[in-house]
Amino acid sequence: MAKGLGKGINALFPGENLTKNETVHQISISAIKANPYQPRKIFDEAALTELAESIKEHGILQPVVVRKAGKNFELVVGERRFRAAKLAKLKEIPGITKELTDQQMMELAILENLQREDLTPIEEAEAYQKLMEALNLTQEQLAFRLGKSRPHIANHVRLLALPKDVRQLISDKKLSMGHGRTLLGLRSKKLIPETAERVVKEGLNVRQLENLVQRINEDVPRETIEKKKDIFIEEKQSELRDRFGTNVQIKKNKNKGKIEIEFFSEEDLERILELLN
């Protein structure tokens, strides 16, 4: 499964590359267990109810994919259809049974969800991390196989360094991914949770949080920071943060200065050095 990840999910659907022993058949819903490798933790209940109503009227147009688990089955692909079918009180659901290893099952479940592009940033980050660990891939290799940019993968995975409570705020959409990345720029990681709570309480946007993080890091009086700033420097700092996926500070003194780029691990340093090269 390490090769051609992007194509793997397409082979699961009816009429496409089914082997002689793979046919669509009716499976008792009570015999199907949820996928233990499902990356999605949050399901839109309103959307599930809407899908259930559609299933009542039109039936299930696309079979789920399962694998045998003793006398029962484990769901591989089609979690939303499975949940909606239970809401619609169906007793059976069309499915395709495939022989899959645990690793293959995990990969396909993650790939299906990534292709739908509606995971939360934290769910997406966890999915990337699981794929890299299961396939022994670097961020760059995973980005190539999924057709995404290296910074996209790196920016998501870095969110996993946030405290659990802060990650939950992002999953609950109380904080954005941009907020999360900016919070990681705090030099004192112990201050992340209380700063995150302040962002939620005061409704700070990402730019306001960037200014707050800078004040905290420099530990200078508020009135000093609130003096007129060099807008050009601020814009360039923002551009560099987006480019490198980490906190960047430009410190200017008259006509000279320095650029500080933060990294959080040896791999993160290698990633930044590759971008510089």
mmCIF file of C-alpha atoms in Angstrom:
data_model
loop_
_atom_site.group_PDB
_atom_site.id
_atom_site.type_symbol
_atom_site.label_atom_id
_atom_site.label_comp_id
_atom_site.label_asym_id
_atom_site.label_seq_id
_atom_site.Cartn_x
_atom_site.Cartn_y
_atom_site.Cartn_z
ATOM 1 C CA MET A 1 0.000 0.000 0.000
ATOM 2 C CA ALA A 2 2.981 2.311 0.241
ATOM 3 C CA LYS A 3 2.932 2.945 -3.487
ATOM 4 C CA GLY A 4 0.148 4.753 -5.254
ATOM 5 C CA LEU A 5 -1.705 5.829 -2.141
ATOM 6 C CA GLY A 6 -3.833 8.286 -4.052
ATOM 7 C CA LYS A 7 -5.197 5.528 -6.276
ATOM 8 C CA GLY A 8 -5.978 3.063 -3.517
ATOM 9 C CA ILE A 9 -9.387 4.406 -2.616
ATOM 10 C CA ASN A 10 -10.693 4.372 -6.192
ATOM 11 C CA ALA A 11 -10.336 0.596 -6.431
ATOM 12 C CA LEU A 12 -12.884 0.126 -3.642
ATOM 13 C CA PHE A 13 -16.002 1.288 -5.403
ATOM 14 C CA PRO A 14 -18.423 -0.980 -7.307
ATOM 15 C CA GLY A 15 -17.522 -1.872 -10.860
ATOM 16 C CA GLU A 16 -13.916 -0.764 -10.437
ATOM 17 C CA ASN A 17 -11.176 -3.427 -10.160
ATOM 18 C CA LEU A 18 -13.242 -5.934 -8.186
ATOM 19 C CA THR A 19 -11.666 -9.407 -8.080
ATOM 20 C CA LYS A 20 -13.568 -12.602 -8.847
ATOM 21 C CA ASN A 21 -14.305 -13.127 -5.148
ATOM 22 C CA GLU A 22 -15.423 -9.540 -4.540
ATOM 23 C CA THR A 23 -19.092 -8.860 -5.194
ATOM 24 C CA VAL A 24 -21.662 -6.493 -3.750
ATOM 25 C CA HIS A 25 -23.814 -8.317 -1.201
ATOM 26 C CA GLN A 26 -26.271 -7.416 1.553
ATOM 27 C CA ILE A 27 -24.810 -7.385 5.072
ATOM 28 C CA SER A 28 -26.738 -7.209 8.328
ATOM 29 C CA ILE A 29 -26.068 -3.869 9.989
ATOM 30 C CA SER A 30 -25.941 -5.571 13.385
ATOM 31 C CA ALA A 31 -22.999 -7.661 12.132
ATOM 32 C CA ILE A 32 -20.884 -4.610 11.247
ATOM 33 C CA LYS A 33 -18.517 -3.063 13.772
ATOM 34 C CA ALA A 34 -17.147 0.468 13.474
ATOM 35 C CA ASN A 35 -13.692 0.988 12.010
ATOM 36 C CA PRO A 36 -11.161 1.141 14.886
ATOM 37 C CA TYR A 37 -8.858 3.219 12.654
ATOM 38 C CA GLN A 38 -11.458 5.838 11.731
ATOM 39 C CA PRO A 39 -9.682 9.229 11.882
ATOM 40 C CA ARG A 40 -12.905 11.235 12.086
ATOM 41 C CA LYS A 41 -14.018 11.911 15.647
ATOM 42 C CA ILE A 42 -16.746 14.488 14.905
ATOM 43 C CA PHE A 43 -19.775 13.790 12.717
ATOM 44 C CA ASP A 44 -22.289 16.430 11.675
ATOM 45 C CA GLU A 45 -25.551 15.131 13.133
ATOM 46 C CA ALA A 46 -27.691 17.362 10.895
ATOM 47 C CA ALA A 47 -25.880 16.088 7.787
ATOM 48 C CA LEU A 48 -26.298 12.473 8.949
ATOM 49 C CA THR A 49 -30.026 13.020 9.456
ATOM 50 C CA GLU A 50 -30.300 14.514 5.968
ATOM 51 C CA LEU A 51 -28.415 11.538 4.492
ATOM 52 C CA ALA A 52 -30.673 9.140 6.402
ATOM 53 C CA GLU A 53 -33.762 10.748 4.846
ATOM 54 C CA SER A 54 -32.192 10.411 1.395
ATOM 55 C CA ILE A 55 -31.422 6.743 2.079
ATOM 56 C CA LYS A 56 -35.046 6.124 3.094
ATOM 57 C CA GLU A 57 -36.201 7.540 -0.233
ATOM 58 C CA HIS A 58 -33.511 6.352 -2.659
ATOM 59 C CA GLY A 59 -31.635 3.603 -0.837
ATOM 60 C CA ILE A 60 -27.843 3.382 -0.573
ATOM 61 C CA LEU A 61 -26.296 4.106 -3.968
ATOM 62 C CA GLN A 62 -22.713 3.199 -3.051
ATOM 63 C CA PRO A 63 -21.827 0.077 -1.045
ATOM 64 C CA VAL A 64 -19.674 0.254 2.049
ATOM 65 C CA VAL A 65 -16.417 -1.699 2.208
ATOM 66 C CA VAL A 66 -15.845 -4.187 5.030
ATOM 67 C CA ARG A 67 -13.463 -6.947 6.043
ATOM 68 C CA LYS A 68 -14.229 -10.172 7.860
ATOM 69 C CA ALA A 69 -13.765 -10.204 11.636
ATOM 70 C CA GLY A 70 -14.689 -13.687 12.826
ATOM 71 C CA LYS A 71 -18.409 -14.144 12.192
ATOM 72 C CA ASN A 72 -18.891 -10.388 11.871
ATOM 73 C CA PHE A 73 -17.431 -7.579 9.782
ATOM 74 C CA GLU A 74 -15.360 -4.448 10.425
ATOM 75 C CA LEU A 75 -16.160 -1.309 8.488
ATOM 76 C CA VAL A 76 -13.343 -0.039 6.255
ATOM 77 C CA VAL A 77 -14.927 2.660 4.089
ATOM 78 C CA GLY A 78 -18.358 4.276 4.368
ATOM 79 C CA GLU A 79 -18.742 5.388 7.986
ATOM 80 C CA ARG A 80 -21.274 8.131 7.171
ATOM 81 C CA ARG A 81 -23.404 5.788 5.067
ATOM 82 C CA PHE A 82 -23.264 3.173 7.822
ATOM 83 C CA ARG A 83 -24.318 5.635 10.529
ATOM 84 C CA ALA A 84 -27.056 7.146 8.347
ATOM 85 C CA ALA A 85 -28.370 3.676 7.492
ATOM 86 C CA LYS A 86 -28.722 2.932 11.209
ATOM 87 C CA LEU A 87 -30.599 6.218 11.665
ATOM 88 C CA ALA A 88 -32.873 5.189 8.794
ATOM 89 C CA LYS A 89 -33.458 1.906 10.703
ATOM 90 C CA LEU A 90 -32.278 -0.291 7.834
ATOM 91 C CA LYS A 91 -31.585 -3.914 8.722
ATOM 92 C CA GLU A 92 -29.165 -4.547 5.860
ATOM 93 C CA ILE A 93 -26.726 -2.496 3.835
ATOM 94 C CA PRO A 94 -24.934 -3.266 0.530
ATOM 95 C CA GLY A 95 -21.242 -3.951 0.999
ATOM 96 C CA ILE A 96 -18.078 -5.319 -0.550
ATOM 97 C CA THR A 97 -15.889 -7.629 1.515
ATOM 98 C CA LYS A 98 -12.144 -7.271 1.034
ATOM 99 C CA GLU A 99 -9.174 -9.071 2.544
ATOM 100 C CA LEU A 100 -7.127 -6.370 4.211
ATOM 101 C CA THR A 101 -4.383 -6.181 6.815
ATOM 102 C CA ASP A 102 -4.685 -3.813 9.768
ATOM 103 C CA GLN A 103 -2.277 -1.422 8.047
ATOM 104 C CA GLN A 104 -4.197 -1.462 4.767
ATOM 105 C CA MET A 105 -7.459 -0.938 6.631
ATOM 106 C CA MET A 106 -6.057 2.079 8.444
ATOM 107 C CA GLU A 107 -4.621 3.568 5.235
ATOM 108 C CA LEU A 108 -7.870 3.273 3.301
ATOM 109 C CA ALA A 109 -9.955 4.729 6.124
ATOM 110 C CA ILE A 110 -7.600 7.707 6.380
ATOM 111 C CA LEU A 111 -7.401 8.203 2.617
ATOM 112 C CA GLU A 112 -11.176 8.206 2.213
ATOM 113 C CA ASN A 113 -11.532 10.938 4.802
ATOM 114 C CA LEU A 114 -8.624 13.001 3.481
ATOM 115 C CA GLN A 115 -10.109 12.968 -0.008
ATOM 116 C CA ARG A 116 -13.389 14.324 1.341
ATOM 117 C CA GLU A 117 -11.449 17.290 2.792
ATOM 118 C CA ASP A 118 -13.881 17.931 5.663
ATOM 119 C CA LEU A 119 -11.834 16.665 8.588
ATOM 120 C CA THR A 120 -11.037 19.122 11.359
ATOM 121 C CA PRO A 121 -7.414 20.393 11.280
ATOM 122 C CA ILE A 122 -6.618 18.162 14.274
ATOM 123 C CA GLU A 123 -8.185 15.062 12.698
ATOM 124 C CA GLU A 124 -6.252 15.778 9.510
ATOM 125 C CA ALA A 125 -3.010 16.200 11.470
ATOM 126 C CA GLU A 126 -3.552 12.899 13.280
ATOM 127 C CA ALA A 127 -4.285 11.190 9.965
ATOM 128 C CA TYR A 128 -1.010 12.444 8.471
ATOM 129 C CA GLN A 129 0.917 11.355 11.569
ATOM 130 C CA LYS A 130 -0.594 7.860 11.471
ATOM 131 C CA LEU A 131 0.238 7.433 7.784
ATOM 132 C CA MET A 132 3.840 8.549 8.288
ATOM 133 C CA GLU A 133 4.275 6.142 11.185
ATOM 134 C CA ALA A 134 2.565 3.206 9.452
ATOM 135 C CA LEU A 135 4.417 3.628 6.151
ATOM 136 C CA ASN A 136 7.682 4.983 7.581
ATOM 137 C CA LEU A 137 7.429 8.096 5.409
ATOM 138 C CA THR A 138 8.906 11.556 5.858
ATOM 139 C CA GLN A 139 6.675 14.604 5.584
ATOM 140 C CA GLU A 140 8.062 15.303 2.122
ATOM 141 C CA GLN A 141 7.387 11.754 0.909
ATOM 142 C CA LEU A 142 3.842 11.835 2.291
ATOM 143 C CA ALA A 143 3.197 15.225 0.685
ATOM 144 C CA PHE A 144 4.322 13.852 -2.692
ATOM 145 C CA ARG A 145 2.120 10.755 -2.435
ATOM 146 C CA LEU A 146 -0.957 12.727 -1.383
ATOM 147 C CA GLY A 147 -0.421 15.560 -3.873
ATOM 148 C CA LYS A 148 -0.129 18.157 -1.115
ATOM 149 C CA SER A 149 2.623 20.646 -0.285
ATOM 150 C CA ARG A 150 5.247 19.936 2.373
ATOM 151 C CA PRO A 151 4.272 23.069 4.364
ATOM 152 C CA HIS A 152 0.627 21.906 4.329
ATOM 153 C CA ILE A 153 1.588 18.599 5.961
ATOM 154 C CA ALA A 154 4.069 20.234 8.352
ATOM 155 C CA ASN A 155 1.666 22.972 9.473
ATOM 156 C CA HIS A 156 -0.982 20.405 10.350
ATOM 157 C CA VAL A 157 1.341 17.960 12.132
ATOM 158 C CA ARG A 158 2.807 20.781 14.245
ATOM 159 C CA LEU A 159 -0.650 21.307 15.762
ATOM 160 C CA LEU A 160 -0.235 17.995 17.577
ATOM 161 C CA ALA A 161 2.370 19.695 19.770
ATOM 162 C CA LEU A 162 -0.406 21.807 21.310
ATOM 163 C CA PRO A 163 -1.870 20.774 24.686
ATOM 164 C CA LYS A 164 -4.912 18.512 24.475
ATOM 165 C CA ASP A 165 -7.347 21.188 25.683
ATOM 166 C CA VAL A 166 -6.124 23.633 23.043
ATOM 167 C CA ARG A 167 -6.411 20.998 20.304
ATOM 168 C CA GLN A 168 -10.005 20.484 21.421
ATOM 169 C CA LEU A 169 -10.703 24.211 21.032
ATOM 170 C CA ILE A 170 -9.557 23.927 17.412
ATOM 171 C CA SER A 171 -11.727 20.835 16.845
ATOM 172 C CA ASP A 172 -14.677 22.730 18.331
ATOM 173 C CA LYS A 173 -13.949 25.638 15.930
ATOM 174 C CA LYS A 174 -13.415 28.045 18.804
ATOM 175 C CA LEU A 175 -9.867 28.549 17.542
ATOM 176 C CA SER A 176 -8.633 28.418 13.949
ATOM 177 C CA MET A 177 -5.631 26.555 12.632
ATOM 178 C CA GLY A 178 -3.920 29.948 12.323
ATOM 179 C CA HIS A 179 -4.496 30.560 16.018
ATOM 180 C CA GLY A 180 -2.965 27.186 16.824
ATOM 181 C CA ARG A 181 0.140 27.816 14.760
ATOM 182 C CA THR A 182 0.598 31.236 16.336
ATOM 183 C CA LEU A 183 0.239 29.852 19.873
ATOM 184 C CA LEU A 184 3.129 27.494 19.139
ATOM 185 C CA GLY A 185 5.272 30.602 18.742
ATOM 186 C CA LEU A 186 5.140 31.247 22.496
ATOM 187 C CA ARG A 187 8.584 30.692 23.946
ATOM 188 C CA SER A 188 7.092 29.531 27.255
ATOM 189 C CA LYS A 189 4.888 26.576 26.291
ATOM 190 C CA LYS A 190 3.298 26.682 29.745
ATOM 191 C CA LEU A 191 1.541 29.879 28.695
ATOM 192 C CA ILE A 192 -0.233 28.295 25.715
ATOM 193 C CA PRO A 193 -3.430 27.126 27.510
ATOM 194 C CA GLU A 194 -4.116 30.417 29.317
ATOM 195 C CA THR A 195 -3.308 32.417 26.178
ATOM 196 C CA ALA A 196 -5.687 30.233 24.152
ATOM 197 C CA GLU A 197 -8.446 30.838 26.699
ATOM 198 C CA ARG A 198 -7.819 34.564 26.451
ATOM 199 C CA VAL A 199 -8.146 34.394 22.654
ATOM 200 C CA VAL A 200 -11.528 32.695 22.971
ATOM 201 C CA LYS A 201 -12.751 35.018 25.725
ATOM 202 C CA GLU A 202 -11.697 38.233 23.960
ATOM 203 C CA GLY A 203 -12.431 37.020 20.418
ATOM 204 C CA LEU A 204 -8.929 37.848 19.176
ATOM 205 C CA ASN A 205 -8.168 37.291 15.489
ATOM 206 C CA VAL A 206 -4.884 35.752 14.322
ATOM 207 C CA ARG A 207 -3.141 39.088 13.759
ATOM 208 C CA GLN A 208 -4.122 40.283 17.237
ATOM 209 C CA LEU A 209 -2.837 37.016 18.683
ATOM 210 C CA GLU A 210 0.453 37.445 16.807
ATOM 211 C CA ASN A 211 0.889 40.825 18.477
ATOM 212 C CA LEU A 212 0.001 39.341 21.862
ATOM 213 C CA VAL A 213 2.517 36.500 21.425
ATOM 214 C CA GLN A 214 5.192 39.002 20.468
ATOM 215 C CA ARG A 215 4.484 41.060 23.598
ATOM 216 C CA ILE A 216 4.630 37.993 25.813
ATOM 217 C CA ASN A 217 7.848 36.760 24.211
ATOM 218 C CA GLU A 218 9.605 40.074 24.487
ATOM 219 C CA ASP A 219 8.204 40.674 27.994
ATOM 220 C CA VAL A 220 8.139 44.428 27.560
ATOM 221 C CA PRO A 221 5.627 47.007 28.801
ATOM 222 C CA ARG A 222 2.434 47.162 26.746
ATOM 223 C CA GLU A 223 2.799 50.874 26.041
ATOM 224 C CA THR A 224 6.196 50.254 24.431
ATOM 225 C CA ILE A 225 4.787 47.668 22.053
ATOM 226 C CA GLU A 226 1.796 49.768 21.137
ATOM 227 C CA LYS A 227 3.955 52.487 19.639
ATOM 228 C CA LYS A 228 3.688 52.810 15.881
ATOM 229 C CA LYS A 229 5.137 49.710 14.223
ATOM 230 C CA ASP A 230 6.867 49.197 10.922
ATOM 231 C CA ILE A 231 4.022 47.804 8.793
ATOM 232 C CA PHE A 232 6.477 46.513 6.192
ATOM 233 C CA ILE A 233 8.297 44.424 8.826
ATOM 234 C CA GLU A 234 5.006 43.034 10.155
ATOM 235 C CA GLU A 235 3.908 41.980 6.671
ATOM 236 C CA LYS A 236 7.242 40.293 5.962
ATOM 237 C CA GLN A 237 7.108 38.461 9.295
ATOM 238 C CA SER A 238 3.656 37.143 8.404
ATOM 239 C CA GLU A 239 4.853 36.040 4.952
ATOM 240 C CA LEU A 240 7.825 34.202 6.453
ATOM 241 C CA ARG A 241 5.646 32.492 9.077
ATOM 242 C CA ASP A 242 3.399 31.164 6.312
ATOM 243 C CA ARG A 243 6.419 30.128 4.251
ATOM 244 C CA PHE A 244 8.236 28.240 7.001
ATOM 245 C CA GLY A 245 5.219 27.119 9.027
ATOM 246 C CA THR A 246 6.727 28.349 12.286
ATOM 247 C CA ASN A 247 7.222 31.507 14.321
ATOM 248 C CA VAL A 248 9.545 34.043 12.664
ATOM 249 C CA GLN A 249 10.777 37.296 14.195
ATOM 250 C CA ILE A 250 12.450 40.137 12.284
ATOM 251 C CA LYS A 251 14.435 42.371 14.622
ATOM 252 C CA LYS A 252 15.533 45.634 13.048
ATOM 253 C CA ASN A 253 17.924 48.244 14.385
ATOM 254 C CA LYS A 254 18.273 51.216 12.032
ATOM 255 C CA ASN A 255 19.591 49.754 8.750
ATOM 256 C CA LYS A 256 20.523 46.303 10.017
ATOM 257 C CA GLY A 257 18.876 43.492 11.919
ATOM 258 C CA LYS A 258 18.368 39.750 12.141
ATOM 259 C CA ILE A 259 15.755 37.099 11.375
ATOM 260 C CA GLU A 260 14.983 34.434 13.978
ATOM 261 C CA ILE A 261 13.265 31.228 12.829
ATOM 262 C CA GLU A 262 12.034 28.824 15.508
ATOM 263 C CA PHE A 263 12.121 25.034 15.206
ATOM 264 C CA PHE A 264 10.783 22.378 17.579
ATOM 265 C CA SER A 265 12.665 19.194 16.710
ATOM 266 C CA GLU A 266 15.529 17.901 14.575
ATOM 267 C CA GLU A 267 13.034 16.953 11.849
ATOM 268 C CA ASP A 268 11.513 20.420 11.988
ATOM 269 C CA LEU A 269 15.001 21.946 11.618
ATOM 270 C CA GLU A 270 15.711 19.703 8.613
ATOM 271 C CA ARG A 271 12.408 20.798 7.068
ATOM 272 C CA ILE A 272 13.316 24.476 7.465
ATOM 273 C CA LEU A 273 16.844 23.962 6.101
ATOM 274 C CA GLU A 274 15.406 22.228 3.025
ATOM 275 C CA LEU A 275 13.119 25.200 2.434
ATOM 276 C CA LEU A 276 16.083 27.578 2.788
ATOM 277 C CA ASN A 277 18.036 25.560 0.223
#
